[in-house]
PDB file of C-alpha atoms in Angstrom:
ATOM      1  CA  MET A  78     -24.480 -53.237  24.492  1.00 47.00           C
ATOM      2  CA  ALA A  79     -22.374 -56.331  25.050  1.00 49.00           C
ATOM      3  CA  PRO A  80     -21.991 -57.372  28.678  1.00 50.00           C
ATOM      4  CA  GLY A  81     -18.772 -56.382  30.408  1.00 51.00           C
ATOM      5  CA  ILE A  82     -18.160 -53.271  28.290  1.00 44.00           C
ATOM      6  CA  PRO A  83     -18.500 -50.126  30.410  1.00 44.00           C
ATOM      7  CA  HIS A  84     -20.825 -47.387  29.122  1.00 46.00           C
ATOM      8  CA  PHE A  85     -19.645 -43.763  29.422  1.00 38.00           C
ATOM      9  CA  ARG A  86     -22.052 -40.912  28.842  1.00 50.00           C
ATOM     10  CA  ILE A  87     -20.612 -37.564  27.698  1.00 46.00           C
ATOM     11  CA  GLY A  88     -22.742 -34.656  28.753  1.00 53.00           C
ATOM     12  CA  PRO A  89     -23.418 -31.459  26.760  1.00 49.00           C
ATOM     13  CA  ALA A  90     -20.938 -29.401  28.806  1.00 50.00           C
ATOM     14  CA  ALA A  91     -18.115 -31.847  28.120  1.00 48.00           C
ATOM     15  CA  LEU A  92     -18.969 -31.880  24.413  1.00 45.00           C
ATOM     16  CA  ALA A  93     -18.912 -28.088  24.283  1.00 48.00           C
ATOM     17  CA  THR A  94     -15.560 -27.963  26.045  1.00 44.00           C
ATOM     18  CA  ALA A  95     -14.084 -30.538  23.661  1.00 43.00           C
ATOM     19  CA  ALA A  96     -15.418 -28.622  20.666  1.00 46.00           C
ATOM     20  CA  ALA A  97     -13.903 -25.384  21.944  1.00 42.00           C
ATOM     21  CA  LEU A  98     -10.507 -27.036  22.457  1.00 40.00           C
ATOM     22  CA  LEU A  99     -10.599 -28.511  18.962  1.00 42.00           C
ATOM     23  CA  ALA A 100     -11.506 -25.120  17.498  1.00 42.00           C
ATOM     24  CA  LEU A 101      -8.655 -23.451  19.384  1.00 36.00           C
ATOM     25  CA  ALA A 102      -6.199 -26.087  18.195  1.00 38.00           C
ATOM     26  CA  GLY A 103      -7.382 -25.587  14.626  1.00 41.00           C
ATOM     27  CA  THR A 104      -6.995 -21.820  14.902  1.00 35.00           C
ATOM     28  CA  LEU A 105      -3.442 -22.117  16.218  1.00 34.00           C
ATOM     29  CA  GLN A 106      -2.552 -24.609  13.518  1.00 38.00           C
ATOM     30  CA  ASN A 107      -3.952 -22.351  10.795  1.00 41.00           C
ATOM     31  CA  ALA A 108      -2.178 -19.297  12.208  1.00 40.00           C
ATOM     32  CA  SER A 109       1.178 -21.060  12.146  1.00 40.00           C
ATOM     33  CA  ALA A 110       0.554 -22.364   8.639  1.00 43.00           C
ATOM     34  CA  GLN A 111      -0.272 -18.918   7.282  1.00 63.00           C
ATOM     35  CA  LEU A 112       3.039 -17.300   8.203  1.00 68.00           C
ATOM     36  CA  SER A 113       6.457 -18.315   6.900  1.00 81.00           C
ATOM     37  CA  GLY A 114       9.493 -16.441   8.146  1.00 88.00           C
ATOM     38  CA  PRO A 115       9.814 -14.213  11.207  1.00 93.00           C
ATOM     39  CA  ALA A 116       7.050 -11.950  12.454  1.00 93.00           C
ATOM     40  CA  PRO A 117       7.558  -8.517  14.026  1.00 95.00           C
ATOM     41  CA  ARG A 118       7.976  -8.401  17.784  1.00 96.00           C
ATOM     42  CA  ILE A 119       5.045  -6.250  18.864  1.00 95.00           C
ATOM     43  CA  ARG A 120       6.012  -4.071  21.830  1.00 94.00           C
ATOM     44  CA  GLN A 121       2.800  -2.031  21.790  1.00 95.00           C
ATOM     45  CA  THR A 122      -0.586  -2.199  20.093  1.00 95.00           C
ATOM     46  CA  VAL A 123      -2.404   1.082  19.503  1.00 95.00           C
ATOM     47  CA  ALA A 124      -6.102   0.881  18.657  1.00 94.00           C
ATOM     48  CA  PRO A 125      -7.416   2.967  15.747  1.00 96.00           C
ATOM     49  CA  ILE A 126      -8.696   6.386  16.770  1.00 96.00           C
ATOM     50  CA  ALA A 127     -12.316   6.301  17.888  1.00 95.00           C
ATOM     51  CA  THR A 128     -13.384   9.698  16.506  1.00 96.00           C
ATOM     52  CA  ALA A 129     -14.026  10.382  12.817  1.00 96.00           C
ATOM     53  CA  ASN A 130     -11.729  12.816  10.973  1.00 95.00           C
ATOM     54  CA  ARG A 131     -13.436  15.081   8.422  1.00 93.00           C
ATOM     55  CA  PHE A 132     -10.170  16.285   6.897  1.00 93.00           C
ATOM     56  CA  LEU A 133      -8.920  12.764   6.416  1.00 96.00           C
ATOM     57  CA  GLU A 134     -12.254  11.772   4.871  1.00 96.00           C
ATOM     58  CA  GLU A 135     -11.911  14.482   2.237  1.00 93.00           C
ATOM     59  CA  ALA A 136      -8.303  13.521   1.499  1.00 95.00           C
ATOM     60  CA  LEU A 137      -9.279   9.863   1.123  1.00 96.00           C
ATOM     61  CA  GLN A 138     -12.111  10.725  -1.251  1.00 94.00           C
ATOM     62  CA  GLN A 139      -9.759  12.769  -3.415  1.00 92.00           C
ATOM     63  CA  GLU A 140      -7.353   9.834  -3.667  1.00 95.00           C
ATOM     64  CA  LEU A 141     -10.043   7.208  -4.183  1.00 96.00           C
ATOM     65  CA  PHE A 142     -12.103   9.147  -6.704  1.00 94.00           C
ATOM     66  CA  PRO A 143      -9.926  11.356  -8.915  1.00 87.00           C
ATOM     67  CA  VAL A 144     -12.166  13.256 -11.318  1.00 78.00           C
ATOM     68  CA  SER A 145     -11.844  15.650 -14.235  1.00 74.00           C
ATOM     69  CA  VAL A 146     -14.495  18.234 -15.066  1.00 65.00           C
ATOM     70  CA  LEU A 147     -13.232  18.681 -18.630  1.00 62.00           C
ATOM     71  CA  ASP A 148     -15.098  17.183 -21.556  1.00 61.00           C
ATOM     72  CA  ASP A 149     -13.582  15.116 -24.379  1.00 61.00           C
ATOM     73  CA  GLN A 150     -12.388  18.295 -26.107  1.00 60.00           C
ATOM     74  CA  GLY A 151     -10.754  19.626 -22.957  1.00 60.00           C
ATOM     75  CA  HIS A 152     -13.442  22.234 -22.360  1.00 61.00           C
ATOM     76  CA  GLY A 153     -14.877  23.044 -18.972  1.00 65.00           C
ATOM     77  CA  PRO A 154     -15.043  25.624 -16.207  1.00 64.00           C
ATOM     78  CA  ASP A 155     -11.955  27.680 -15.443  1.00 65.00           C
ATOM     79  CA  PRO A 156      -9.769  25.897 -12.859  1.00 68.00           C
ATOM     80  CA  GLY A 157     -10.194  27.205  -9.346  1.00 68.00           C
ATOM     81  CA  THR A 158     -13.571  28.829  -9.943  1.00 78.00           C
ATOM     82  CA  ALA A 159     -16.692  28.059  -7.944  1.00 77.00           C
ATOM     83  CA  GLU A 160     -18.174  26.374 -11.008  1.00 74.00           C
ATOM     84  CA  TRP A 161     -15.097  24.154 -11.322  1.00 62.00           C
ATOM     85  CA  ARG A 162     -15.260  23.195  -7.675  1.00 76.00           C
ATOM     86  CA  GLN A 163     -18.978  22.404  -7.785  1.00 79.00           C
ATOM     87  CA  ALA A 164     -18.556  20.193 -10.859  1.00 77.00           C
ATOM     88  CA  GLU A 165     -15.670  18.369  -9.189  1.00 78.00           C
ATOM     89  CA  ILE A 166     -17.680  17.792  -6.005  1.00 82.00           C
ATOM     90  CA  HIS A 167     -20.662  16.512  -8.006  1.00 83.00           C
ATOM     91  CA  GLN A 168     -18.567  13.993  -9.968  1.00 86.00           C
ATOM     92  CA  ARG A 169     -16.745  12.795  -6.870  1.00 89.00           C
ATOM     93  CA  ARG A 170     -20.000  12.223  -4.991  1.00 91.00           C
ATOM     94  CA  ASN A 171     -21.373  10.182  -7.872  1.00 91.00           C
ATOM     95  CA  ALA A 172     -18.204   8.059  -7.998  1.00 92.00           C
ATOM     96  CA  CYS A 173     -18.331   7.584  -4.218  1.00 94.00           C
ATOM     97  CA  HIS A 174     -21.954   6.394  -4.287  1.00 94.00           C
ATOM     98  CA  ALA A 175     -21.171   4.002  -7.150  1.00 94.00           C
ATOM     99  CA  ALA A 176     -18.341   2.434  -5.103  1.00 94.00           C
ATOM    100  CA  GLY A 177     -20.696   1.163  -2.417  1.00 94.00           C
ATOM    101  CA  PRO A 178     -20.257   1.364   1.380  1.00 95.00           C
ATOM    102  CA  LEU A 179     -16.722   2.131   2.559  1.00 97.00           C
ATOM    103  CA  ARG A 180     -15.257   2.379   6.037  1.00 96.00           C
ATOM    104  CA  TYR A 181     -11.900   3.675   7.234  1.00 97.00           C
ATOM    105  CA  ALA A 182      -9.637   3.404  10.270  1.00 97.00           C
ATOM    106  CA  TYR A 183      -6.691   5.593  11.132  1.00 97.00           C
ATOM    107  CA  ASN A 184      -3.915   6.316  13.611  1.00 97.00           C
ATOM    108  CA  ARG A 185      -1.528   9.190  14.274  1.00 97.00           C
ATOM    109  CA  ILE A 186       2.229   8.666  14.614  1.00 97.00           C
ATOM    110  CA  ASP A 187       5.395  10.661  13.946  1.00 97.00           C
ATOM    111  CA  LEU A 188       7.146   8.726  11.181  1.00 97.00           C
ATOM    112  CA  ASN A 189       9.881  11.173  10.162  1.00 96.00           C
ATOM    113  CA  GLY A 190      11.031  12.526  13.526  1.00 94.00           C
ATOM    114  CA  ASP A 191       9.847  16.123  12.995  1.00 93.00           C
ATOM    115  CA  ARG A 192       7.606  16.015  16.103  1.00 92.00           C
ATOM    116  CA  GLN A 193       4.521  16.320  13.911  1.00 92.00           C
ATOM    117  CA  ASP A 194       2.265  13.298  13.578  1.00 95.00           C
ATOM    118  CA  GLU A 195       1.499  11.738  10.234  1.00 97.00           C
ATOM    119  CA  LEU A 196      -1.781   9.933   9.606  1.00 97.00           C
ATOM    120  CA  VAL A 197      -1.853   6.268   8.595  1.00 98.00           C
ATOM    121  CA  ALA A 198      -5.193   5.004   7.327  1.00 98.00           C
ATOM    122  CA  THR A 199      -6.853   2.057   5.634  1.00 97.00           C
ATOM    123  CA  VAL A 200     -10.120   1.981   3.680  1.00 97.00           C
ATOM    124  CA  ILE A 201     -12.278  -1.147   3.862  1.00 96.00           C
ATOM    125  CA  GLY A 202     -14.918  -2.249   1.384  1.00 95.00           C
ATOM    126  CA  PRO A 203     -15.414  -4.155  -1.873  1.00 94.00           C
ATOM    127  CA  TYR A 204     -14.141  -1.173  -3.877  1.00 95.00           C
ATOM    128  CA  THR A 205     -10.772  -1.080  -2.067  1.00 96.00           C
ATOM    129  CA  CYS A 206     -10.226  -4.655  -0.858  1.00 95.00           C
ATOM    130  CA  GLY A 207      -9.525  -8.021  -2.451  1.00 92.00           C
ATOM    131  CA  THR A 208      -8.150 -11.362  -1.345  1.00 89.00           C
ATOM    132  CA  GLY A 209      -4.678  -9.837  -1.044  1.00 90.00           C
ATOM    133  CA  GLY A 210      -5.715  -6.966   1.217  1.00 93.00           C
ATOM    134  CA  CYS A 211      -7.014  -3.392   1.172  1.00 96.00           C
ATOM    135  CA  ASN A 212      -5.734   0.098   0.426  1.00 97.00           C
ATOM    136  CA  ALA A 213      -3.602   1.904   3.006  1.00 98.00           C
ATOM    137  CA  TYR A 214      -2.349   5.491   3.038  1.00 98.00           C
ATOM    138  CA  VAL A 215       0.179   7.762   4.739  1.00 98.00           C
ATOM    139  CA  PHE A 216      -0.642  11.485   4.911  1.00 97.00           C
ATOM    140  CA  GLN A 217       1.076  14.511   6.394  1.00 94.00           C
ATOM    141  CA  SER A 218       0.032  18.136   6.743  1.00 85.00           C
ATOM    142  CA  GLY A 219       0.195  20.058   3.493  1.00 75.00           C
ATOM    143  CA  PRO A 220       2.237  23.262   3.050  1.00 69.00           C
ATOM    144  CA  LYS A 221       1.067  26.079   5.331  1.00 60.00           C
ATOM    145  CA  GLY A 222      -1.612  23.810   6.772  1.00 58.00           C
ATOM    146  CA  LYS A 223      -3.508  23.523   3.482  1.00 67.00           C
ATOM    147  CA  GLY A 224      -5.156  20.134   3.651  1.00 79.00           C
ATOM    148  CA  LEU A 225      -3.358  16.814   3.831  1.00 93.00           C
ATOM    149  CA  ARG A 226      -0.576  15.745   1.484  1.00 93.00           C
ATOM    150  CA  LEU A 227      -0.372  12.120   0.381  1.00 96.00           C
ATOM    151  CA  VAL A 228       3.004  10.598   1.194  1.00 97.00           C
ATOM    152  CA  SER A 229       2.282   7.034   0.085  1.00 96.00           C
ATOM    153  CA  GLN A 230      -0.496   4.736  -1.021  1.00 97.00           C
ATOM    154  CA  MET A 231      -0.210   0.991  -0.539  1.00 96.00           C
ATOM    155  CA  SER A 232      -2.330  -1.736  -2.086  1.00 93.00           C
ATOM    156  CA  LEU A 233      -2.734  -5.272  -0.709  1.00 93.00           C
ATOM    157  CA  PHE A 234      -2.406  -4.108   2.894  1.00 95.00           C
ATOM    158  CA  LYS A 235      -3.269  -6.747   5.498  1.00 93.00           C
ATOM    159  CA  PRO A 236      -3.476  -5.524   9.114  1.00 93.00           C
ATOM    160  CA  PRO A 237      -1.852  -4.743  11.348  1.00 94.00           C
ATOM    161  CA  LEU A 238       0.535  -2.066  10.124  1.00 97.00           C
ATOM    162  CA  VAL A 239       3.675  -2.372  12.252  1.00 98.00           C
ATOM    163  CA  VAL A 240       5.885   0.714  12.617  1.00 98.00           C
ATOM    164  CA  SER A 241       9.528  -0.143  13.271  1.00 97.00           C
ATOM    165  CA  ASP A 242      12.147   1.968  15.054  1.00 93.00           C
ATOM    166  CA  GLN A 243      14.534   1.328  12.145  1.00 95.00           C
ATOM    167  CA  ARG A 244      14.717   4.175   9.631  1.00 96.00           C
ATOM    168  CA  HIS A 245      15.561   4.713   5.999  1.00 96.00           C
ATOM    169  CA  ASN A 246      16.021   8.248   4.665  1.00 97.00           C
ATOM    170  CA  GLY A 247      14.815   9.616   7.986  1.00 96.00           C
ATOM    171  CA  TRP A 248      11.475   7.776   8.029  1.00 98.00           C
ATOM    172  CA  ARG A 249      10.571   4.756  10.133  1.00 98.00           C
ATOM    173  CA  ASP A 250      10.220   1.431   8.320  1.00 98.00           C
ATOM    174  CA  LEU A 251       6.765  -0.082   8.005  1.00 98.00           C
ATOM    175  CA  MET A 252       5.932  -3.791   8.144  1.00 97.00           C
ATOM    176  CA  SER A 253       2.876  -5.538   6.705  1.00 95.00           C
ATOM    177  CA  ARG A 254       1.665  -9.071   6.056  1.00 93.00           C
ATOM    178  CA  VAL A 255       1.717 -10.447   2.522  1.00 93.00           C
ATOM    179  CA  ARG A 256      -0.694 -13.148   1.356  1.00 87.00           C
ATOM    180  CA  ILE A 257       0.764 -15.805  -0.956  1.00 84.00           C
ATOM    181  CA  ASP A 258      -2.320 -18.031  -1.032  1.00 81.00           C
ATOM    182  CA  ALA A 259      -5.016 -19.218   1.354  1.00 74.00           C
ATOM    183  CA  GLY A 260      -2.514 -21.083   3.531  1.00 74.00           C
ATOM    184  CA  HIS A 261       0.746 -19.161   3.208  1.00 85.00           C
ATOM    185  CA  GLY A 262       2.119 -15.692   3.779  1.00 90.00           C
ATOM    186  CA  TYR A 263       4.924 -13.671   5.320  1.00 94.00           C
ATOM    187  CA  TYR A 264       5.736 -10.252   6.740  1.00 96.00           C
ATOM    188  CA  ALA A 265       7.402  -7.659   4.524  1.00 96.00           C
ATOM    189  CA  ARG A 266       9.514  -4.650   5.472  1.00 97.00           C
ATOM    190  CA  LEU A 267       8.756  -1.417   3.619  1.00 97.00           C
ATOM    191  CA  PRO A 268      11.592   1.142   3.741  1.00 97.00           C
ATOM    192  CA  PHE A 269      11.139   4.808   2.801  1.00 97.00           C
ATOM    193  CA  ASN A 270      13.030   5.659  -0.391  1.00 96.00           C
ATOM    194  CA  GLY A 271      13.177   9.430   0.059  1.00 94.00           C
ATOM    195  CA  ARG A 272       9.859  10.060  -1.679  1.00 94.00           C
ATOM    196  CA  GLY A 273       7.505   7.435  -0.298  1.00 96.00           C
ATOM    197  CA  TYR A 274       6.976   3.866   0.873  1.00 97.00           C
ATOM    198  CA  PRO A 275       6.647   0.887  -1.513  1.00 96.00           C
ATOM    199  CA  SER A 276       3.182   0.784  -3.055  1.00 96.00           C
ATOM    200  CA  ASN A 277       2.990  -3.019  -2.980  1.00 95.00           C
ATOM    201  CA  PRO A 278       4.348  -5.013  -0.018  1.00 95.00           C
ATOM    202  CA  SER A 279       4.716  -8.145  -2.181  1.00 93.00           C
ATOM    203  CA  THR A 280       7.203  -6.678  -4.694  1.00 94.00           C
ATOM    204  CA  PRO A 281      10.582  -4.876  -4.446  1.00 94.00           C
ATOM    205  CA  PRO A 282      11.683  -2.556  -2.993  1.00 94.00           C
ATOM    206  CA  ALA A 283       9.601  -4.167  -0.234  1.00 96.00           C
ATOM    207  CA  GLU A 284      11.372  -7.272   1.027  1.00 95.00           C
ATOM    208  CA  PRO A 285      10.538 -10.248   3.262  1.00 95.00           C
ATOM    209  CA  LEU A 286      11.271  -9.606   6.912  1.00 95.00           C
ATOM    210  CA  ARG A 287      14.519 -11.340   7.875  1.00 94.00           C
ATOM    211  CA  SER A 288      14.456 -10.887  11.648  1.00 94.00           C
ATOM    212  CA  ALA A 289      11.851 -10.243  14.326  1.00 94.00           C
ATOM    213  CA  LEU A 290      12.128  -6.446  14.427  1.00 95.00           C
ATOM    214  CA  PRO A 291      10.304  -4.692  17.271  1.00 96.00           C
ATOM    215  CA  GLY A 292       7.546  -2.265  16.431  1.00 97.00           C
ATOM    216  CA  VAL A 293       4.216  -0.651  17.246  1.00 97.00           C
ATOM    217  CA  ALA A 294       1.111  -2.293  15.746  1.00 97.00           C
ATOM    218  CA  MET A 295      -1.603  -0.031  14.299  1.00 97.00           C
ATOM    219  CA  LEU A 296      -4.683  -0.235  12.068  1.00 96.00           C
ATOM    220  CA  ASN A 297      -5.587  -3.639  13.479  1.00 92.00           C
ATOM    221  CA  THR A 298      -8.975  -3.834  11.771  1.00 90.00           C
ATOM    222  CA  ASP A 299      -8.973  -7.634  12.115  1.00 85.00           C
ATOM    223  CA  ASP A 300      -9.981  -7.001  15.729  1.00 79.00           C
ATOM    224  CA  ASP A 301     -13.780  -6.743  15.684  1.00 78.00           C
ATOM    225  CA  ALA A 302     -13.603  -4.245  18.554  1.00 79.00           C
ATOM    226  CA  SER A 303     -11.407  -1.811  16.609  1.00 84.00           C
ATOM    227  CA  PRO A 304     -13.246   1.396  15.705  1.00 90.00           C
ATOM    228  CA  THR A 305     -13.885   2.112  12.036  1.00 95.00           C
ATOM    229  CA  HIS A 306     -15.827   4.991  10.539  1.00 96.00           C
ATOM    230  CA  PRO A 307     -18.116   5.280   7.507  1.00 96.00           C
ATOM    231  CA  LEU A 308     -16.592   7.197   4.611  1.00 96.00           C
ATOM    232  CA  PRO A 309     -19.535   9.449   3.714  1.00 94.00           C
ATOM    233  CA  CYS A 310     -20.193  10.672   0.178  1.00 92.00           C
ATOM    234  CA  ASP A 311     -22.418  13.671   0.896  1.00 87.00           C
ATOM    235  CA  ARG A 312     -20.694  15.807   3.494  1.00 75.00           C
ATOM    236  CA  PRO A 313     -19.895  19.355   2.322  1.00 65.00           C
ATOM    237  CA  ALA A 314     -16.281  20.148   1.473  1.00 60.00           C
ATOM    238  CA  ILE A 315     -14.188  21.736   4.210  1.00 59.00           C
ATOM    239  CA  ALA A 316     -11.170  24.006   4.191  1.00 52.00           C
ATOM    240  CA  ALA A 317      -7.904  23.024   5.873  1.00 50.00           C
ATOM    241  CA  PRO A 318      -7.165  20.907   8.950  1.00 51.00           C
ATOM    242  CA  PRO A 319      -6.079  22.591  12.162  1.00 52.00           C
ATOM    243  CA  ARG A 320      -2.500  22.138  13.349  1.00 51.00           C
ATOM    244  CA  GLY A 321      -1.944  18.570  14.517  1.00 55.00           C
ATOM    245  CA  LEU A 322      -4.156  16.921  11.830  1.00 59.00           C
TER     246      LEU A 322
END
């Protein structure tokens, strides 16, 4: 070293601290670059429910793996018979195993103001997820407590799901992130149209969020600590859920 030039030694602790600060700065920069337009104002975050839900699992399997026990000529067991049900269960199990490992997360919340909670859920795995997001669902109790009824299915869901206090046709608006590309995205508002929510947050009637609406954040599966549950293929079928889902 040339004379007169001071020599500073940077220790391992200082290097680690500098690296951590650089990583944090990069994360903040990336987060700001990924979102264009306003984001919801989160007034509460509710973690996914930590206990598995057998009734929800069966409803998800029915939506994910629709099957028909009829052959090419339309022949098969009589609908509603034990033989029909067994054939349906067998085909659905095979389709479930072929899909590979799947996990789900869910929350309960009253969306339509009837003092009965709906279930919001997302299913995670290669079969249900892509670069744009994963599948998400809204269920409510079926008539006379017979199973769960699908209200809406959404593709390209990116957590969290934010539930707004604003309503359309009696149901609370939902908000979800939309991915444009690796570096850009925005939040969309999904209003209820009287029959269901938009199936794709990136196309009308979903629309980009125009103001920072307050809401409750759910299904935050991006948080590694959030509980998710395996979606099993081999559990026996069950009857109807008890009151309260």
